[in-house]
Short mmCIF file of C-alpha atoms in Angstrom, two decimals:
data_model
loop_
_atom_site.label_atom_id
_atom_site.label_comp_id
_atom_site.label_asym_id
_atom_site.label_seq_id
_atom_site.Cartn_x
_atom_site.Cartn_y
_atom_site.Cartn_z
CA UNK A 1 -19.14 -27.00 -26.24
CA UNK A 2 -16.32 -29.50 -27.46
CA UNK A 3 -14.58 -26.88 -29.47
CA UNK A 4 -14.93 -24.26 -26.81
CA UNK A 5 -13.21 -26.03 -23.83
CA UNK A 6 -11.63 -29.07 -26.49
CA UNK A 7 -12.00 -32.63 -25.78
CA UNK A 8 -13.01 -34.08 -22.73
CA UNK A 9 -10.28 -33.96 -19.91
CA UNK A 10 -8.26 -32.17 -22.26
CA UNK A 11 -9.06 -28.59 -22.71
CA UNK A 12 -8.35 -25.84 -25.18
CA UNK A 13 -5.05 -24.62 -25.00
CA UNK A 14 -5.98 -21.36 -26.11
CA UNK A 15 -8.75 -20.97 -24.10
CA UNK A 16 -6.51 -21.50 -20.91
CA UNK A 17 -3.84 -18.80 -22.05
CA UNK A 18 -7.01 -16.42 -23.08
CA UNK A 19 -8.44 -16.77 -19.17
CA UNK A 20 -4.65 -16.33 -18.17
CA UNK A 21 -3.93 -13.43 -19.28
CA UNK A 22 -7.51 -11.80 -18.41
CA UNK A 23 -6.54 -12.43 -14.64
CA UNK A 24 -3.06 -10.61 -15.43
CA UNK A 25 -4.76 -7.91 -16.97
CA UNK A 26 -6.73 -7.28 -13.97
CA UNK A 27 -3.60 -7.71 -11.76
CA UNK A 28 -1.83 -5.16 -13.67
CA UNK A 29 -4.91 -2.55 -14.10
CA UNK A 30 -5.67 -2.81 -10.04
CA UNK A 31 -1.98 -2.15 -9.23
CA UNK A 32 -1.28 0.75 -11.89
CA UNK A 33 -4.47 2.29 -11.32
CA UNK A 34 -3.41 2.05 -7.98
CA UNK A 35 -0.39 3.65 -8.38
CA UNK A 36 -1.63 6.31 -10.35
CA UNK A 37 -3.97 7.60 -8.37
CA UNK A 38 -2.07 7.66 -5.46
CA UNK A 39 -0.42 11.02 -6.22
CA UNK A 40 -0.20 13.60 -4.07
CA UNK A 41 -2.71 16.86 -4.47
CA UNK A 42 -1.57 20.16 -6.54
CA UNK A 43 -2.13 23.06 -4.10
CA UNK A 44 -3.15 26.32 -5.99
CA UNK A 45 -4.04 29.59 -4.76
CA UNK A 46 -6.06 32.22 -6.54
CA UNK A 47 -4.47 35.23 -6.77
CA UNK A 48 -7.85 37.77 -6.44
CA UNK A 49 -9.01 36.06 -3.01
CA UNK A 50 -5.45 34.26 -1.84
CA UNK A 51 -7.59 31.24 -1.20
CA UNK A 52 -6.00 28.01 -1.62
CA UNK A 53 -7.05 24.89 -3.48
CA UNK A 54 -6.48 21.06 -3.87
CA UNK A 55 -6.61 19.11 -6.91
CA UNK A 56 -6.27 15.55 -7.00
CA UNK A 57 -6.20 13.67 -10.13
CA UNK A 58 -8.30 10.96 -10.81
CA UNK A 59 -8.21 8.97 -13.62
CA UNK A 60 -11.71 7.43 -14.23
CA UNK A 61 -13.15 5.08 -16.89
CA UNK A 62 -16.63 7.37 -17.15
CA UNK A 63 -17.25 7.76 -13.33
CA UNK A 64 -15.69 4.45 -11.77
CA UNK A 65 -12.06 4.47 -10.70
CA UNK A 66 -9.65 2.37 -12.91
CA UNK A 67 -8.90 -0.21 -10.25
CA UNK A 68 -12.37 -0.93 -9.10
CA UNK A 69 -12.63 -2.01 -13.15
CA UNK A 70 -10.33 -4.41 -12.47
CA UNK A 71 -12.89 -6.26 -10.06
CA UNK A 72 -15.35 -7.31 -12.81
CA UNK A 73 -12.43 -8.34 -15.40
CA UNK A 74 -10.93 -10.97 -12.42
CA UNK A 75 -14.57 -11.94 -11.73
CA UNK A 76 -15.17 -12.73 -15.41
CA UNK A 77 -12.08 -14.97 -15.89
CA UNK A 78 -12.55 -16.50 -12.40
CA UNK A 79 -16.14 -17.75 -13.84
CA UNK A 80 -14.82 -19.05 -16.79
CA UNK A 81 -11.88 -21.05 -15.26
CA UNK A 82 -15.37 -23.00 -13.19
CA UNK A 83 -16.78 -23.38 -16.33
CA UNK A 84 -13.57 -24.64 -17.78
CA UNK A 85 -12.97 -26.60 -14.44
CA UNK A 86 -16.77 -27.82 -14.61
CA UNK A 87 -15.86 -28.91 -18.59
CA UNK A 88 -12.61 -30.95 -17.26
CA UNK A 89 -14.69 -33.16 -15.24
CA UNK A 90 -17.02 -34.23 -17.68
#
Protein backbone atom coordinates (compact mmCIF):
# COMPACT_ATOMS: atom_id res chain seq x y z
CA UNK A 1 0.00 0.00 0.00
CA UNK A 2 3.13 2.30 0.75
CA UNK A 3 4.03 2.61 -2.86
CA UNK A 4 0.48 3.11 -3.95
CA UNK A 5 -0.51 6.19 -1.81
CA UNK A 6 3.65 6.84 -0.76
CA UNK A 7 4.71 7.30 2.71
CA UNK A 8 2.63 7.94 5.47
CA UNK A 9 1.17 11.59 5.59
CA UNK A 10 2.85 12.11 2.48
CA UNK A 11 1.19 10.72 -0.52
CA UNK A 12 2.07 9.89 -4.09
CA UNK A 13 2.39 12.74 -6.14
CA UNK A 14 1.38 10.98 -9.08
CA UNK A 15 -1.33 9.35 -7.72
CA UNK A 16 -2.93 12.81 -6.74
CA UNK A 17 -2.46 14.31 -10.38
CA UNK A 18 -3.84 10.73 -11.80
CA UNK A 19 -7.28 11.22 -9.50
CA UNK A 20 -7.08 14.96 -10.71
CA UNK A 21 -7.38 14.72 -13.88
CA UNK A 22 -10.05 11.70 -13.78
CA UNK A 23 -12.47 14.30 -12.07
CA UNK A 24 -11.59 16.80 -15.07
CA UNK A 25 -12.23 14.25 -17.45
CA UNK A 26 -15.60 13.73 -16.17
CA UNK A 27 -16.16 17.53 -15.95
CA UNK A 28 -15.30 17.92 -19.47
CA UNK A 29 -17.23 14.65 -20.89
CA UNK A 30 -20.63 15.78 -18.82
CA UNK A 31 -20.42 19.33 -20.27
CA UNK A 32 -19.47 18.39 -24.03
CA UNK A 33 -21.71 15.59 -24.10
CA UNK A 34 -23.95 18.03 -22.92
CA UNK A 35 -23.44 20.33 -25.44
CA UNK A 36 -23.56 18.00 -28.10
CA UNK A 37 -26.55 16.62 -27.67
CA UNK A 38 -28.31 19.56 -27.19
CA UNK A 39 -28.82 20.24 -30.92
CA UNK A 40 -31.76 21.04 -32.37
CA UNK A 41 -33.85 18.18 -34.51
CA UNK A 42 -33.43 17.85 -38.54
CA UNK A 43 -37.01 18.02 -39.88
CA UNK A 44 -37.41 15.85 -43.10
CA UNK A 45 -40.31 15.15 -45.14
CA UNK A 46 -40.81 12.22 -47.44
CA UNK A 47 -41.60 13.12 -50.64
CA UNK A 48 -44.20 9.92 -51.59
CA UNK A 49 -46.51 10.62 -48.40
CA UNK A 50 -45.42 14.54 -47.54
CA UNK A 51 -45.15 13.34 -44.01
CA UNK A 52 -42.70 15.00 -41.91
CA UNK A 53 -40.00 13.67 -39.62
CA UNK A 54 -37.63 14.53 -36.66
CA UNK A 55 -34.25 13.35 -36.13
CA UNK A 56 -32.31 14.09 -33.22
CA UNK A 57 -28.84 13.04 -32.85
CA UNK A 58 -27.64 11.24 -30.11
CA UNK A 59 -24.36 10.36 -29.53
CA UNK A 60 -24.23 7.19 -27.31
CA UNK A 61 -21.39 5.06 -25.86
CA UNK A 62 -23.44 1.54 -26.80
CA UNK A 63 -26.92 2.62 -25.44
CA UNK A 64 -26.05 5.14 -22.49
CA UNK A 65 -25.75 8.83 -23.26
CA UNK A 66 -22.15 10.28 -23.10
CA UNK A 67 -22.79 12.46 -20.08
CA UNK A 68 -24.48 9.98 -17.88
CA UNK A 69 -20.76 8.12 -18.47
CA UNK A 70 -19.39 10.79 -16.87
CA UNK A 71 -21.25 9.83 -13.51
CA UNK A 72 -19.31 6.58 -12.89
CA UNK A 73 -15.77 8.17 -13.97
CA UNK A 74 -16.39 11.18 -11.02
CA UNK A 75 -17.66 8.38 -8.74
CA UNK A 76 -14.49 6.34 -9.31
CA UNK A 77 -12.00 9.17 -8.58
CA UNK A 78 -14.22 10.49 -5.73
CA UNK A 79 -13.61 6.84 -4.06
CA UNK A 80 -10.15 6.89 -4.53
CA UNK A 81 -9.45 10.46 -3.16
CA UNK A 82 -11.29 8.52 0.47
CA UNK A 83 -9.02 5.94 0.01
CA UNK A 84 -6.19 8.33 -0.52
CA UNK A 85 -7.74 10.60 2.29
CA UNK A 86 -8.23 7.31 4.50
CA UNK A 87 -4.18 6.52 3.59
CA UNK A 88 -3.20 10.27 4.80
CA UNK A 89 -4.42 9.61 8.17
CA UNK A 90 -2.67 6.61 8.90
Amino acid sequence: MQRLFGAPGQPNLAFLVANTGLFATAAVNWFVSKWMNTTLPRQLVDPATGERLGMTPTHKLFWIRMEYCSIPMALLAFVVLLALLGALDD
